[in-house]
PDB file of C-alpha atoms in Angstrom:
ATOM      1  CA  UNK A 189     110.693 108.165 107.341  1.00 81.00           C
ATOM      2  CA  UNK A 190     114.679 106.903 106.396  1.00 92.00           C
ATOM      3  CA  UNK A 191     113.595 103.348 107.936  1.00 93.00           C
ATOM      4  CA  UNK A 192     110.363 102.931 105.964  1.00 95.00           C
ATOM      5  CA  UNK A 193     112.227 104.063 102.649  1.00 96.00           C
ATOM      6  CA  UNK A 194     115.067 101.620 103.687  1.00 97.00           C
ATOM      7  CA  UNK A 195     112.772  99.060 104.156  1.00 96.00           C
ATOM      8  CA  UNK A 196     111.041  99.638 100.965  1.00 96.00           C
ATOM      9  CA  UNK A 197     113.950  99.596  98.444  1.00 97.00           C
ATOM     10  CA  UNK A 198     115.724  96.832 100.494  1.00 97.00           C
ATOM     11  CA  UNK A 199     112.716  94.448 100.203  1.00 96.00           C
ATOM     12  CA  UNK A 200     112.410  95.580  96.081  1.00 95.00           C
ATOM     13  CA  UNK A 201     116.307  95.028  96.134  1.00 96.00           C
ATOM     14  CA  UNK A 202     115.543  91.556  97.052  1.00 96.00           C
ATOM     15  CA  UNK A 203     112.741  90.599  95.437  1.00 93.00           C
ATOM     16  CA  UNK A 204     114.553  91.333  92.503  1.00 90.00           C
ATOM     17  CA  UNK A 205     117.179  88.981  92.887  1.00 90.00           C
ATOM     18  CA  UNK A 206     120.140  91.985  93.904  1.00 94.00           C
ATOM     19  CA  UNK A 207     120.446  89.872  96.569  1.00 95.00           C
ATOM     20  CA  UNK A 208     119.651  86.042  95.983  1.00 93.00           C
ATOM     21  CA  UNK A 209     118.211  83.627  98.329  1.00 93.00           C
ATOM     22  CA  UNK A 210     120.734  82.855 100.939  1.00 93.00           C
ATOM     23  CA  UNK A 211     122.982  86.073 100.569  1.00 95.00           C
ATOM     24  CA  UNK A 212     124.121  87.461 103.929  1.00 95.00           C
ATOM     25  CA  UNK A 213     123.247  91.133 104.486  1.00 95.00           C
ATOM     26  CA  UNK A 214     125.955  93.451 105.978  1.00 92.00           C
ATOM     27  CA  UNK A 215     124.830  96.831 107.647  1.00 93.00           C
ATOM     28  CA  UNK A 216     127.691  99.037 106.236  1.00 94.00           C
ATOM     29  CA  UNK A 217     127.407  97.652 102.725  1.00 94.00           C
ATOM     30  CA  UNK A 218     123.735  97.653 102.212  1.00 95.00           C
ATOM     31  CA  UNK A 219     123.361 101.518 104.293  1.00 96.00           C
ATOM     32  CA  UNK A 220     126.587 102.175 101.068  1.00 96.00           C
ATOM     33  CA  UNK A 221     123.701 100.427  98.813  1.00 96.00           C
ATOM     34  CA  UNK A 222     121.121 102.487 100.001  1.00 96.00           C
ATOM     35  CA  UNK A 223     123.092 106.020 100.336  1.00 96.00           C
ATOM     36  CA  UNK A 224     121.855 105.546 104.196  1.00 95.00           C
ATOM     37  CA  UNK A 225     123.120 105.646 107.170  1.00 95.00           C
ATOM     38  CA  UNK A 226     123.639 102.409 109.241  1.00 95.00           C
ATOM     39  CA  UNK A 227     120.441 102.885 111.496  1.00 96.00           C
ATOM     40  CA  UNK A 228     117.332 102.672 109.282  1.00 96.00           C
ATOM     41  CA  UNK A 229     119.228 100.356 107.199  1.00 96.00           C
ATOM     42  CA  UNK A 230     119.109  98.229 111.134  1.00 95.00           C
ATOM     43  CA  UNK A 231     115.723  98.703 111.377  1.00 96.00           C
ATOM     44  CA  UNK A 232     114.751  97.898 108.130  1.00 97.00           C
ATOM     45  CA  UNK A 233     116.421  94.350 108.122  1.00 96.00           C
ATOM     46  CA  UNK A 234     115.085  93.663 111.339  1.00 95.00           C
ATOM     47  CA  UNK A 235     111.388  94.656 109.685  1.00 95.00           C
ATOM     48  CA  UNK A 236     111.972  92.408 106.964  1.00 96.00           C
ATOM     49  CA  UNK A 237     113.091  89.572 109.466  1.00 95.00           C
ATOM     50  CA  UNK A 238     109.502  90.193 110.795  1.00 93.00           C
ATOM     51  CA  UNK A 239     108.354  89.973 107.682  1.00 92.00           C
ATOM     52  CA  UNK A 240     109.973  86.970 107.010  1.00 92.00           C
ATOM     53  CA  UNK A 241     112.490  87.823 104.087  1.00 95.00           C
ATOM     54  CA  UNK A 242     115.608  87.600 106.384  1.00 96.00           C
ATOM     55  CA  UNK A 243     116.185  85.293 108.929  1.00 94.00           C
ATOM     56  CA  UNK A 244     119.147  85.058 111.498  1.00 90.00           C
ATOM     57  CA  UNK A 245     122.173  83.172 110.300  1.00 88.00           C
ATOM     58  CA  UNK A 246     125.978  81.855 112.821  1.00 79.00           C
ATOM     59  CA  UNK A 247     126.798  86.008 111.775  1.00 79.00           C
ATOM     60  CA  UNK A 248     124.179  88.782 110.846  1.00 85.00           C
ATOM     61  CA  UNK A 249     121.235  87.669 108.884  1.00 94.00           C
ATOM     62  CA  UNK A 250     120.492  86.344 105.216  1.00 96.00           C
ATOM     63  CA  UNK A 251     117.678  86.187 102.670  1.00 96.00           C
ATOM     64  CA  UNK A 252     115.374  83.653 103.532  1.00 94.00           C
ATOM     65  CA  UNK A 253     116.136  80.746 101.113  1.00 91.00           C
ATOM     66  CA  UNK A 254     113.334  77.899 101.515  1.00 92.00           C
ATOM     67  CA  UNK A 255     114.442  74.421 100.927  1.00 92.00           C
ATOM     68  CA  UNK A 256     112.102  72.112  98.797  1.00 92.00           C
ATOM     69  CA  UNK A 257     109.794  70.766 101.615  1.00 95.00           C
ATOM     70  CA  UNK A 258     109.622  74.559 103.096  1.00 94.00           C
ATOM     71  CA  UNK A 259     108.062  75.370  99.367  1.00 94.00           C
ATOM     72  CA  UNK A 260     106.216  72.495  99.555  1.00 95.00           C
ATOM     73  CA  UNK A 261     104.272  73.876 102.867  1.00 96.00           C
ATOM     74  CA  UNK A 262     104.391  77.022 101.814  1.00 96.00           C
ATOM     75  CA  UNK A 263     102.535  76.040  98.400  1.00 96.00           C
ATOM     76  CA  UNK A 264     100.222  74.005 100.876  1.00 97.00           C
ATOM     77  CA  UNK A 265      99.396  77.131 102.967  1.00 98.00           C
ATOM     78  CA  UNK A 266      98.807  79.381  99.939  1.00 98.00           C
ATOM     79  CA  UNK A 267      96.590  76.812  98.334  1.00 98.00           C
ATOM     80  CA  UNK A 268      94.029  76.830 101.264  1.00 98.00           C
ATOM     81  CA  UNK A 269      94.374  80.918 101.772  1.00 98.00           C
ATOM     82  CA  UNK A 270      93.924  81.323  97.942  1.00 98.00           C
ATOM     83  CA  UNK A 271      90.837  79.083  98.015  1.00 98.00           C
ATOM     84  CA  UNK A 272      89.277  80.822 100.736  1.00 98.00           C
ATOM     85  CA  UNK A 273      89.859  84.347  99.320  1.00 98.00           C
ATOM     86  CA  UNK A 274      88.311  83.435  95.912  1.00 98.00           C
ATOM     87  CA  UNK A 275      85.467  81.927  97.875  1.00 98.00           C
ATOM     88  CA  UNK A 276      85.180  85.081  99.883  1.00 98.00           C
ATOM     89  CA  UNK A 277      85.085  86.930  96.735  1.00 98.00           C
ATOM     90  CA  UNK A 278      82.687  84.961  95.053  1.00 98.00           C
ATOM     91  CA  UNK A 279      80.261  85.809  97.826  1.00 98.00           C
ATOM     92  CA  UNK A 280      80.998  89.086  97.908  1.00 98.00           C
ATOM     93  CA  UNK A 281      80.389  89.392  94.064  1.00 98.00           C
ATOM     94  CA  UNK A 282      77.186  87.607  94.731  1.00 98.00           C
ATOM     95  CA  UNK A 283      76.223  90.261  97.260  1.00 98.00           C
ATOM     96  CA  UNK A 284      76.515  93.310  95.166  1.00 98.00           C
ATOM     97  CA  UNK A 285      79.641  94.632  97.073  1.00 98.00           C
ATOM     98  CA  UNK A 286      81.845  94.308  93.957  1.00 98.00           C
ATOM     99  CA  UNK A 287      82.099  96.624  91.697  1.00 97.00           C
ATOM    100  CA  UNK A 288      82.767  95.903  88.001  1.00 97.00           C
ATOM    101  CA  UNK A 289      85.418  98.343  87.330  1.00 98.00           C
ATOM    102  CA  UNK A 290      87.175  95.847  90.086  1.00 97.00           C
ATOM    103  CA  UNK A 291      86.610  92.865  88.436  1.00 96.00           C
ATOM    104  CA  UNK A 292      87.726  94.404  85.114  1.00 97.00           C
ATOM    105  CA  UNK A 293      91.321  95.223  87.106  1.00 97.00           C
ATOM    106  CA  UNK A 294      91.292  91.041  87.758  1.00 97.00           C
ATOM    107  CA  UNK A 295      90.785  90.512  83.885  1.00 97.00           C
ATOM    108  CA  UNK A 296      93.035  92.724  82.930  1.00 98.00           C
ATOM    109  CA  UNK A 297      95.914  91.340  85.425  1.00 97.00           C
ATOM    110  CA  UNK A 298      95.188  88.170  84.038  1.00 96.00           C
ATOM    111  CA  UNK A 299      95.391  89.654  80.106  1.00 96.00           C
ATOM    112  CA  UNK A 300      98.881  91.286  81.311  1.00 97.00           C
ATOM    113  CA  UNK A 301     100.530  88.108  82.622  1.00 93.00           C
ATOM    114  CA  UNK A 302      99.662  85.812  79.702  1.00 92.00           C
ATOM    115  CA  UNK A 303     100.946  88.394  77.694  1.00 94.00           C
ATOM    116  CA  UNK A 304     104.265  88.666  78.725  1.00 92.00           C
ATOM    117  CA  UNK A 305     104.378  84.948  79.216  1.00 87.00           C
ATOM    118  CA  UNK A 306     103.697  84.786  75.874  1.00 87.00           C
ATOM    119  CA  UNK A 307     106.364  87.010  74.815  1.00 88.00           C
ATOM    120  CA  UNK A 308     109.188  85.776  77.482  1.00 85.00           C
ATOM    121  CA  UNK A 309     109.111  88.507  79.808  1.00 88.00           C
ATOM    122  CA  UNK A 310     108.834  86.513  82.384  1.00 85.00           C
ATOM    123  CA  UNK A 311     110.067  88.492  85.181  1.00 86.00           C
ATOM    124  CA  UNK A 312     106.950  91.185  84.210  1.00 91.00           C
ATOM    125  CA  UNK A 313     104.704  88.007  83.924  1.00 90.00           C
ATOM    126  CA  UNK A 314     105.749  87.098  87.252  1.00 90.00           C
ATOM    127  CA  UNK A 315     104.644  90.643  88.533  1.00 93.00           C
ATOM    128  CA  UNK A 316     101.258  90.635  86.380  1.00 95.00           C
ATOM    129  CA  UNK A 317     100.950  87.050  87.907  1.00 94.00           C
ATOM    130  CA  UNK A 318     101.252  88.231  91.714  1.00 95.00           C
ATOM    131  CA  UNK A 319      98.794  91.065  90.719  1.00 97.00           C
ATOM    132  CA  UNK A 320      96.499  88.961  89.164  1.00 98.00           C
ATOM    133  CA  UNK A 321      96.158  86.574  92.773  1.00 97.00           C
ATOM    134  CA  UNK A 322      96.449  89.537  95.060  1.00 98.00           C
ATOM    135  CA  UNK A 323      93.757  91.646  92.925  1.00 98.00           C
ATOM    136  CA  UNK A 324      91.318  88.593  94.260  1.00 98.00           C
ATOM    137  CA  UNK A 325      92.575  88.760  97.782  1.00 98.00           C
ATOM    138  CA  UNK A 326      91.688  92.451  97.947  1.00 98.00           C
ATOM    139  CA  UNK A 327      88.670  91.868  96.485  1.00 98.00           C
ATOM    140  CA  UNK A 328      87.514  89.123  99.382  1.00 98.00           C
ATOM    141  CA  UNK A 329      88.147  91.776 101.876  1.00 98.00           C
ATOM    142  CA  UNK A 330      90.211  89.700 104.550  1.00 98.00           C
ATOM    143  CA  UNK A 331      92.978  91.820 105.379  1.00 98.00           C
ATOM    144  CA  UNK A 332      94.665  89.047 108.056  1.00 98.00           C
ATOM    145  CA  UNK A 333      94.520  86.849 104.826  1.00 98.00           C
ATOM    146  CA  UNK A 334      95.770  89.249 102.516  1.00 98.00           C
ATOM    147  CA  UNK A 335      99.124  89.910 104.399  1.00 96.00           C
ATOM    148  CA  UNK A 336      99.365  86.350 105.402  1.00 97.00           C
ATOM    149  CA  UNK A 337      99.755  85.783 101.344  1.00 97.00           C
ATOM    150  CA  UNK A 338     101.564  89.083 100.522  1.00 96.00           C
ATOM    151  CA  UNK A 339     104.332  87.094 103.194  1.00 94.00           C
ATOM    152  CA  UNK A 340     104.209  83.514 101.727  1.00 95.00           C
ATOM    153  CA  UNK A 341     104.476  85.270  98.249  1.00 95.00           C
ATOM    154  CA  UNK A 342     107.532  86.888  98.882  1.00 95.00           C
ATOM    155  CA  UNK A 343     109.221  83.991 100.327  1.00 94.00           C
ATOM    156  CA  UNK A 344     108.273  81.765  97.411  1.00 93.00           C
ATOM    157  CA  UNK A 345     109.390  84.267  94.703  1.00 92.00           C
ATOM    158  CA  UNK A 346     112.719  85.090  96.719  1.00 92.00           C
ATOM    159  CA  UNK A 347     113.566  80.960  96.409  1.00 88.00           C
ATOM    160  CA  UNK A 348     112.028  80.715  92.984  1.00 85.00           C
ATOM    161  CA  UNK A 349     113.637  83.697  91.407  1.00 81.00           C
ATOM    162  CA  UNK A 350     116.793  81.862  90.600  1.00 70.00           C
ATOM    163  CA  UNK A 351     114.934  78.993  88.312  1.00 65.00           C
ATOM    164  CA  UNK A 352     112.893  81.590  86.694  1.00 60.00           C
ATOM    165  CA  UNK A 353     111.658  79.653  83.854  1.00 62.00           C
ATOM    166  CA  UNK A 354     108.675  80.068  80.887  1.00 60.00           C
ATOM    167  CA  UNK A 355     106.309  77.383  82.679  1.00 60.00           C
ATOM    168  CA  UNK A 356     105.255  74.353  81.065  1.00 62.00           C
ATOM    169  CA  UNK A 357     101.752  75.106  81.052  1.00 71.00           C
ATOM    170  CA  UNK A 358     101.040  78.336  79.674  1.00 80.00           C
ATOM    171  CA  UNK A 359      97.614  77.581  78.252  1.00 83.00           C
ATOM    172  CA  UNK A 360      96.672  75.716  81.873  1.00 86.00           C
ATOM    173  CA  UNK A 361      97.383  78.616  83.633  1.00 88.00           C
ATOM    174  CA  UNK A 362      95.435  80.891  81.460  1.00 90.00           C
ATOM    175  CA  UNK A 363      92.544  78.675  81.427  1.00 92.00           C
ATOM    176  CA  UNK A 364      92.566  78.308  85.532  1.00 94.00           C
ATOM    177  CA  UNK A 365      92.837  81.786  85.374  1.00 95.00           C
ATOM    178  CA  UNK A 366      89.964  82.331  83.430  1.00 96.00           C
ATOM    179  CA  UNK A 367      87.672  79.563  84.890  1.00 98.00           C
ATOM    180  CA  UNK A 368      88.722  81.260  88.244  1.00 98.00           C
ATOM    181  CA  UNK A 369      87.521  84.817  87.051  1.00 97.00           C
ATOM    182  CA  UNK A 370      84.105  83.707  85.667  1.00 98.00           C
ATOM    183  CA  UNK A 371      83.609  81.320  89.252  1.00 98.00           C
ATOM    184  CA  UNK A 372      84.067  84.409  91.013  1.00 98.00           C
ATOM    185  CA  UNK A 373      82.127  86.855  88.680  1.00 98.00           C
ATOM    186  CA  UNK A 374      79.240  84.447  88.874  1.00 98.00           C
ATOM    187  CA  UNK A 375      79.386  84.000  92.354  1.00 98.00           C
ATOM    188  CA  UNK A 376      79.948  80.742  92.458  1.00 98.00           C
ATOM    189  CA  UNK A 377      82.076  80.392  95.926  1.00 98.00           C
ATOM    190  CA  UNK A 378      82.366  76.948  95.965  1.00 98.00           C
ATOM    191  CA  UNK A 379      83.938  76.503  92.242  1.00 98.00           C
ATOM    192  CA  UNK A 380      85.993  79.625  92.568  1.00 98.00           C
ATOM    193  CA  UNK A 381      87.728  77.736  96.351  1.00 98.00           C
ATOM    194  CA  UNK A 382      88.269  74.731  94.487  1.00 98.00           C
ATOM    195  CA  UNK A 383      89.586  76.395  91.419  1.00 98.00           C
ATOM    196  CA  UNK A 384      92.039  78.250  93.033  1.00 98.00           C
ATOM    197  CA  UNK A 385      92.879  76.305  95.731  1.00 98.00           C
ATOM    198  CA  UNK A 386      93.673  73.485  92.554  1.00 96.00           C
ATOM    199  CA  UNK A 387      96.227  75.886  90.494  1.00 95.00           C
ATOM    200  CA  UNK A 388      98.091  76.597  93.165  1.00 95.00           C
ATOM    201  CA  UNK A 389      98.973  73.440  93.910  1.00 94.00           C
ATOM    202  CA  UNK A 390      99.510  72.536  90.346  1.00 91.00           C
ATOM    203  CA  UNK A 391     101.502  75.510  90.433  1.00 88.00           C
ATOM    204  CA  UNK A 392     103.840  73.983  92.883  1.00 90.00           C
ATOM    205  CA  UNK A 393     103.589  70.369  91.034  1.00 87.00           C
ATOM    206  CA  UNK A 394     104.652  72.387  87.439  1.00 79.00           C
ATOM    207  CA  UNK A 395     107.706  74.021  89.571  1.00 69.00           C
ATOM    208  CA  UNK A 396     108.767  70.207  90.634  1.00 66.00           C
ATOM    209  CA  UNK A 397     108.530  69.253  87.177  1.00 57.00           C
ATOM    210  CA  UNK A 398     110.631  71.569  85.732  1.00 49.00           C
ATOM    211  CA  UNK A 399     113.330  71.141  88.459  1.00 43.00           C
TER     212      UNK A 399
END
């Protein structure tokens, strides 16, 4: 369908910074964007607004820009979702409903996004980052969860985008990371909650740093 394609390369025009935090979406030029006519490009913005990457401004709408104590919560949120998704993981590794060829696509996430860290593509660490986290919410099988994050993601990367920086703590990260990994792969629920629930908040403490 036009609106679902619209939607698609609308959100990926965002999330790429083609349109920054706070820029105000018109119809006529985004449908000239797209090659589209006006109405998917309508429903698509009012799909993202459910989504939560446009909100309604005086005129039209705009890309959802979240002010510091909006991060703040939003960081807040993610921390407990993140800890409960390792933790369901964790059990579910425990259980024998993982399999390792899974796990290996965690690892491997994590491999990518250290390497391209290292290397100062951060814009591809960024990506190998989000796949890293998600990989884990797949894995714990919460799909209300999942989305919830998928949401809170976007909205933290579409404010963060502009102050795209190498972080301060490369090694940290990687170690979290990896301490996260073997909670989970040992199915140890409890460490792998606390683990994650911890880097994302020093995640958000790095970002305050830095700023």
């Amino acid at each position: 369908m036009q609106t679902d394609t619209a939607r698609r390369r609308l959100r990926e025009l965002i999330l790429d910074g083609t349109y920054p935090a706070g820029t105000r979406l018109a119809e006529l030029e985004v449908a000239a964007v797209l090659g589209m006519s006006r109405t998917p490009v309508r429903e698509a913005i009012r799909a993202l607004s459910a989504d939560g990457l446009v909100r309604p401004t005086g005129w039209g709408v705009a890309v959802v820009a979240l002010d510091t104590s909006d991060l703040d919560h939003a960081y807040q949120v993610r921390a407990v979702l993140e800890g409960l998704t390792a933790e369901l993981a964790a059990v579910r590794q425990r259980d024998g409903r993982i399999a390792p060829a899974d796990l290996a696509s965690v690892r491997g996430a994590a491999s990518d996004a250290a390497e391209a860290t290292a290397a100062g593509r951060l814009q591809e660490a960024v990506e190998h980052n989000r796949r890293f986290h998600r990989r884990i919410a797949e894995l714990a099988g919460n799909t209300i969860a999942l989305s919830t994050l998928d949401r809170l993601w976007d909205q933290i990367l579409i404010s963060t985008l502009h102050s795209l920086a190498a972080p301060a703590r490369p090694a940290q990260v990687a170690a979290q990371h990896d301490e996260l990994l073997a909670a989970i792969a040992g199915g140890r629920a409890a460490d792998a909650g606390r683990t994650a629930r911890q880097h994302a908040l020093d995640t958000r403490a790095s970002a305050h740093q830095e700023g």
